[in-house]
Coordinates of C-alpha atoms in Angstrom, one line a residue:
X1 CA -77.3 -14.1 270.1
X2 CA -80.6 -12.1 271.0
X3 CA -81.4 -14.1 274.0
X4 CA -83.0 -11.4 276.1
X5 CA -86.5 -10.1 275.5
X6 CA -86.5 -6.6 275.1
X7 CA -88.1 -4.4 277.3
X8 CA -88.9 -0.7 276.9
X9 CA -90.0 1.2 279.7
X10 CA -90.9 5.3 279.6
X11 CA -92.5 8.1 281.9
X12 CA -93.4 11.2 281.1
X13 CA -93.2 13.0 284.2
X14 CA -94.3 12.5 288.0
X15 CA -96.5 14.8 289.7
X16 CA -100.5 16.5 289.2
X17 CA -101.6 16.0 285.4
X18 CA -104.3 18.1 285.0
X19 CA -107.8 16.6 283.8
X20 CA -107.9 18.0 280.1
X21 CA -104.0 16.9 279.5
X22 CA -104.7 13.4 281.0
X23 CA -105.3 12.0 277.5
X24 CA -102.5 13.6 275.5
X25 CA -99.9 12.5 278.2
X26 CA -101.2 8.7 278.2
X27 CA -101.2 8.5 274.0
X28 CA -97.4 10.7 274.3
X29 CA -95.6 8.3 276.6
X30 CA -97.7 4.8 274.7
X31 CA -96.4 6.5 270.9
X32 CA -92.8 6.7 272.7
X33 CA -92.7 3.3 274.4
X34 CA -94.2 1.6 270.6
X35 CA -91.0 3.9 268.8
X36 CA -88.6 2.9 271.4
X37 CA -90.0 -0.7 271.3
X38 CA -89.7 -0.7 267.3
X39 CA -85.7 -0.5 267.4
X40 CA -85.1 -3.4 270.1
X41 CA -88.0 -5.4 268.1
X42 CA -85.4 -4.9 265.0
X43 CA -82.1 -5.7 266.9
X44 CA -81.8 -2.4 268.0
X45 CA -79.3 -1.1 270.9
X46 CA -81.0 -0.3 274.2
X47 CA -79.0 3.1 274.0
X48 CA -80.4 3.9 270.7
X49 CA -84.1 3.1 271.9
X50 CA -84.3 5.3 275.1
X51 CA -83.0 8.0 273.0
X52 CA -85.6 7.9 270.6
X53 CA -88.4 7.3 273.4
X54 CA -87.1 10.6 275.0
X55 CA -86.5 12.5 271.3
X56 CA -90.0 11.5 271.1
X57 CA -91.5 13.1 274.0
X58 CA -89.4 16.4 273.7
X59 CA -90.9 16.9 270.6
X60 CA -94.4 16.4 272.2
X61 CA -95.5 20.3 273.8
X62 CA -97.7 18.2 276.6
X63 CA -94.6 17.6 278.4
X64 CA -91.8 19.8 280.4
X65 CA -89.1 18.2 277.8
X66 CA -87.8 20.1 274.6
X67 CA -90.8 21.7 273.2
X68 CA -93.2 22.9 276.2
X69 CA -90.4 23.1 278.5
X70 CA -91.3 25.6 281.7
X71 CA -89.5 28.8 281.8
X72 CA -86.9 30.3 284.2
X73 CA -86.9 33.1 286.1
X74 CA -86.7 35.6 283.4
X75 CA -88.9 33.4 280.7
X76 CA -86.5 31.3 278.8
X77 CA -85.8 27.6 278.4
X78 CA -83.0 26.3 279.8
X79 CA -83.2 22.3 279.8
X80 CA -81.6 19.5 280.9
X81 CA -80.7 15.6 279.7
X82 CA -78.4 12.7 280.5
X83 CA -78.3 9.4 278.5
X84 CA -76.2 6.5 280.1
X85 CA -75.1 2.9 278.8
X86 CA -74.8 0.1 281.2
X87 CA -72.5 -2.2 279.4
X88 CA -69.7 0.7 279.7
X89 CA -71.1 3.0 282.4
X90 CA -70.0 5.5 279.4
X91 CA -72.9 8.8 280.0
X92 CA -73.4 12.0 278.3
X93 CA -75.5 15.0 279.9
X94 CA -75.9 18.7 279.1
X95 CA -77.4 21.0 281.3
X96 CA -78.9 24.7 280.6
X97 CA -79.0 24.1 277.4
X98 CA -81.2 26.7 274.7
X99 CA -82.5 26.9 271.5
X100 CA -82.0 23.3 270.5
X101 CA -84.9 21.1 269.9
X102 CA -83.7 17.7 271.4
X103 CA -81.0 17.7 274.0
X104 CA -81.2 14.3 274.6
X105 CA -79.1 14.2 271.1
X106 CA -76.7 16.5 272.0
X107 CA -76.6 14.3 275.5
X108 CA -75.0 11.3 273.3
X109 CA -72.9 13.2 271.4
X110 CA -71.3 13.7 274.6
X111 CA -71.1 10.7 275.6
X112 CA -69.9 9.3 271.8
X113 CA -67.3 12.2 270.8
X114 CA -66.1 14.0 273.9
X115 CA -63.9 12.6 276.6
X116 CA -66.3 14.1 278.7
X117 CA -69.9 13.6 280.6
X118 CA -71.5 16.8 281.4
X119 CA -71.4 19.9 279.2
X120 CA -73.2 23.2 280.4
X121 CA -74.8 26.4 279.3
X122 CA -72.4 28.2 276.3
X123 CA -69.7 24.9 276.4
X124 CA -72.7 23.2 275.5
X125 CA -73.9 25.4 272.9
X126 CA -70.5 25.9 271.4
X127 CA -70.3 21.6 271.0
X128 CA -73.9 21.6 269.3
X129 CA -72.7 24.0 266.8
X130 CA -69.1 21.9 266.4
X131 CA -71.8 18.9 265.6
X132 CA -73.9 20.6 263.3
X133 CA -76.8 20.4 265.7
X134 CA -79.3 22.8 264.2
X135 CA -80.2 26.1 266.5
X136 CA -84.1 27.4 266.8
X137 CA -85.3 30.9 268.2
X138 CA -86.0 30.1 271.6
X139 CA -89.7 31.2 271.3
X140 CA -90.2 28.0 269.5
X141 CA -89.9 26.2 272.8
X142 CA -92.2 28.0 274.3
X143 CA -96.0 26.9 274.6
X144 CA -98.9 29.3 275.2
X145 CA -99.3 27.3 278.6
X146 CA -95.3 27.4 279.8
X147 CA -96.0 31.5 279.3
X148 CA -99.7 31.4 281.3
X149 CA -97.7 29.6 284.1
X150 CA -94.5 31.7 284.0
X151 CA -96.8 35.1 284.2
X152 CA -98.8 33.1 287.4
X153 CA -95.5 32.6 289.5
X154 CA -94.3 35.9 289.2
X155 CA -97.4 37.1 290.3
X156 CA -96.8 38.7 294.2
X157 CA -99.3 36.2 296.1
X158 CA -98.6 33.4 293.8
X159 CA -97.0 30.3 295.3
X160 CA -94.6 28.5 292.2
X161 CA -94.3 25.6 295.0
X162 CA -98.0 24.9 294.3
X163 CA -97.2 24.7 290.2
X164 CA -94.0 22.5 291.0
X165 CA -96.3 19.7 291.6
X166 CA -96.5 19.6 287.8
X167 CA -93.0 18.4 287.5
X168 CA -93.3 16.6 284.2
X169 CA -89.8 15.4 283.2
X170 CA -89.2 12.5 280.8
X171 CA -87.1 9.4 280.5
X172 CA -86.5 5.8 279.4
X173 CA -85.1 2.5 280.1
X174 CA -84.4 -0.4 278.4
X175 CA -82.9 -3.7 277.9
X176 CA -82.2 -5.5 274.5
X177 CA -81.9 -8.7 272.6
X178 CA -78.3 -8.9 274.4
X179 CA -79.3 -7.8 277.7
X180 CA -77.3 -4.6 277.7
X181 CA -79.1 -1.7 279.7
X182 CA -79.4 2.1 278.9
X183 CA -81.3 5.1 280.3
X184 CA -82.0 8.4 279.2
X185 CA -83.9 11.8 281.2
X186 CA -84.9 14.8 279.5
X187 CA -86.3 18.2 281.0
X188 CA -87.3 21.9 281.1
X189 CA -86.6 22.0 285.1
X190 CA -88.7 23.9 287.6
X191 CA -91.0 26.5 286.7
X192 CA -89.4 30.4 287.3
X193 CA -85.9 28.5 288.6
X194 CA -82.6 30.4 288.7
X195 CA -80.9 31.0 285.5
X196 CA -78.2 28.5 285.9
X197 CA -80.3 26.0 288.4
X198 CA -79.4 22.4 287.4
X199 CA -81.5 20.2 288.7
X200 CA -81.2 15.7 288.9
X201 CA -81.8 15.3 285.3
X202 CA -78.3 15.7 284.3
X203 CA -76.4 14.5 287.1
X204 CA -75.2 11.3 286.9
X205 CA -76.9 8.4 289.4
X206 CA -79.7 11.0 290.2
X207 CA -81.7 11.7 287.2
X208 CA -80.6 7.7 286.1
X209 CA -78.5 5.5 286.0
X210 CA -77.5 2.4 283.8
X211 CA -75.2 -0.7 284.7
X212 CA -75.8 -4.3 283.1
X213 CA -74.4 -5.6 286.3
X214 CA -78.1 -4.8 287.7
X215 CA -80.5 -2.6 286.0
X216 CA -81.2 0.7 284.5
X217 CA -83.5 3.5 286.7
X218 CA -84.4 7.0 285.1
X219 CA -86.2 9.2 288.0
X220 CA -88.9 12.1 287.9
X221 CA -89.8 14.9 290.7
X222 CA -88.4 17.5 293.0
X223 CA -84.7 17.1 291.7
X224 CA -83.1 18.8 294.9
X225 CA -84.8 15.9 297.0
X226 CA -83.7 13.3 294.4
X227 CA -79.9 14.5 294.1
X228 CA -79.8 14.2 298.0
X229 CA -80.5 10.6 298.4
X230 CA -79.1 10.0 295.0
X231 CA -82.4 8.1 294.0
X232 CA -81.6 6.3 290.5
X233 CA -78.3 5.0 292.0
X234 CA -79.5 3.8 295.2
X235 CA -82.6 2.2 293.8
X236 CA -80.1 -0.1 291.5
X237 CA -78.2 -0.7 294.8
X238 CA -81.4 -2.1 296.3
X239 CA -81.7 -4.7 293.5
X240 CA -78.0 -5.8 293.7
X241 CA -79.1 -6.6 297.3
X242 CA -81.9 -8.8 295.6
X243 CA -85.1 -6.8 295.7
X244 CA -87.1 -7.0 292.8
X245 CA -87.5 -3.8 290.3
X246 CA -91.0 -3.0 292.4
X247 CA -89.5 -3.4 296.0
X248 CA -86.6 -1.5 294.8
X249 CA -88.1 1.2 293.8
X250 CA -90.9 1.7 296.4
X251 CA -88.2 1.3 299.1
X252 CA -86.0 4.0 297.6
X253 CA -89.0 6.7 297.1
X254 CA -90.1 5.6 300.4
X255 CA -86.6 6.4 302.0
X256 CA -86.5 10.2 299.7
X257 CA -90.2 10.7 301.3
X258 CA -89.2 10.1 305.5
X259 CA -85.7 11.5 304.7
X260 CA -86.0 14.6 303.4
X261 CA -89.7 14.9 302.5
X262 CA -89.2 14.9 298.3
X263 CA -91.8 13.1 296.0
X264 CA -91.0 11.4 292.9
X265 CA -91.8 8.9 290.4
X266 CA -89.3 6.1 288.8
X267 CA -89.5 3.2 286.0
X268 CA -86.5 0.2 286.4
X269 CA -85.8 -2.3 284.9
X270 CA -83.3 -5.4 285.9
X271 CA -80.8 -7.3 284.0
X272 CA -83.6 -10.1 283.7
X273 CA -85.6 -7.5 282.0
X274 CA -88.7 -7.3 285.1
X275 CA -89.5 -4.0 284.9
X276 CA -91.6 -0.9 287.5
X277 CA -93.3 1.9 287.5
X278 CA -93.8 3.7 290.9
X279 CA -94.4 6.8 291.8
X280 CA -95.1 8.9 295.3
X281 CA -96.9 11.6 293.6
X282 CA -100.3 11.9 292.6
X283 CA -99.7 10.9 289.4
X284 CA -97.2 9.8 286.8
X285 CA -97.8 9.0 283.1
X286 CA -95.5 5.7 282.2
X287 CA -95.7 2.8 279.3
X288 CA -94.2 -0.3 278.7
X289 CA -93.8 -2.6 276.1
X290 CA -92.4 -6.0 277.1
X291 CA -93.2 -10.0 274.9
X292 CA -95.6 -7.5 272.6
X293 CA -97.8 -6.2 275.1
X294 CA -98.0 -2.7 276.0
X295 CA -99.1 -1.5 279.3
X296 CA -100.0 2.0 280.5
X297 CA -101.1 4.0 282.7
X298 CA -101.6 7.6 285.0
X299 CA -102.9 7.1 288.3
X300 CA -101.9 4.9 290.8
X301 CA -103.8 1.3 290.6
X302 CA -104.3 1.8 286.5
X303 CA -103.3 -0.1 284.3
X304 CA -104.3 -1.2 280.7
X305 CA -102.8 -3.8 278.6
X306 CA -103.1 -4.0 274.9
X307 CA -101.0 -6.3 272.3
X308 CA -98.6 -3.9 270.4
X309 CA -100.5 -5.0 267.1
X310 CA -103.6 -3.2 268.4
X311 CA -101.8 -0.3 269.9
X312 CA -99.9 0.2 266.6
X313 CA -103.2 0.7 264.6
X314 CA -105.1 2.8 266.6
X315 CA -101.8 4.9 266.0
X316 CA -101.9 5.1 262.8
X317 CA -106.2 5.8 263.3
X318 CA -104.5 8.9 265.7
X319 CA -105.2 7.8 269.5

């Protein structure tokens, strides 16, 4: 066995990154893609790896995953996360979830132990707590910034549209050594949502989707525009019709822009392991690592390379 080479591909959000968190966002998603990368290298699971990639970057306060998460309406974190395997189509999500540091986790313990795939709110509480899933104060979630921005949008002239641009959600995809897919999606939502809004992240084919039969697709941006056209789903529809991972997903954001005027960001990979990155926003932090190389990038056109040997010591040298 281990015929495929592995591929890990991760985004940290699509949307405006603002100048001084340019550099924290690049070396976030590149330390996520290098600890995903690390499991498939050892034999890993593709599952395993985009979990780790997204534990990862919920655990980094520069994006609107876990820790940093934007607040609701009334200041709290509610978040959401899906994780999907595409050997089974088996997928685990929980939405409004508090207080927990890493709902991606608690995403495949719903997929692994329940007969279910979406738990929400107090279910979702009560099943981390049957798991032994440790609980935080909810303050913990909460940056400095998430609380700046909160107090903005509630100001009486202030427009939380204009902040939504920011709309940093995080996910994976993979393939491994025997070409089985996964995806995973993690995020704090919109900025002053409803309590209770769920957004794409944890709906099934929206915020990703995983089947060996042709890829894997984990999506980023204004969820209501990517629920309607049902992005992840339709972009892996567009490369069982033969388009290639780039094609596939240009077409699809293409089709969420002249349809109902929503702009997101995607990363794909096929069963062959090609991967893309594309985005309709301004911006979108991704990384990939795929025969050792790691490539990254923000804005549309970049793109650095570097062999994972390099990239791994200036790691460990901090970024």
């Amino acid at each position: 066995l281990g015929r495929m080479k592995p591929v890990i591909v991760v985004h940290g959000g699509a949307g405006r990154i603002f100048k001084e968190r340019e550099e924290g966002c690049r070396a976030g998603v590149v330390r996520a893609a290098l600890q995903g990368y690390g499991i498939l290298k050892q034999g890993g699971s593709a599952v395993d790896a985009v979990e780790e990639a997204v534990r990862s970057m919920e655990d980094d306060p520069h994006f609107n995953a876990g820790c940093g998460s934007v607040l609701n309406e009334k200041g709290e974190v509610e978040m959401d996360a899906i994780i999907m395997d595409g050997k089974n189509l088996d997928s685990g999500a929980v939405s409004a979830v508090k207080c927990i540091a890493n709902p991606i986790k608690l995403a495949r313990l719903v997929m692994e132990k329940t007969k279910h795939m979406l738990l929400t709110d107090h279910g979702a509480h009560l099943f981390a707590q049957a798991m032994g899933i440790p609980e935080i104060p909810g303050e913990k979630l909460v940056t400095d910034r998430s609380r700046e921005r909160w107090k903005k949008n509630l100001e009486p002239d202030s427009n939380p549209e204009e902040f939504q641009k920011d709309l940093g959600t995080v996910g994976a995809v993979a393939i491994d050594s025997e070409g089985n897919v996964a995806c995973a999606t993690s995020t704090g939502g919109l900025s002053n949502k409803l309590i209770g809004r769920v957004g794409d992240t944890a709906c099934i084919g929206s915020g990703g989707y995983a089947d060996n039969h042709s890829g894997a697709a984990s999506t980023t941006g204004h969820g209501e525009s990517i629920m309607k056209v049902v992005l992840a789903r339709l972009i892996l529809y567009h490369m069982e019709q033969g388009m290639s991972p780039e094609v596939a997903a240009d077409t699809a954001l293409d089709y969420m822009k002249t349809r109902v005027g929503g702009l997101g960001g995607v990363i794909v990979v096929n069963k062959a392991g090609e991967w893309a990155a594309r985005f309709s926003t301004k911006q979108m932090s991704w990384a990939t690592v795929k025969d050792d190389n790691l490539h990254y990038g923000i804005w549309s056109g970049e793109k650095h390379i570097k062999s994972v040997d390099e990239a791994l010591a200036s790691e460990r040298e901090g970024f």
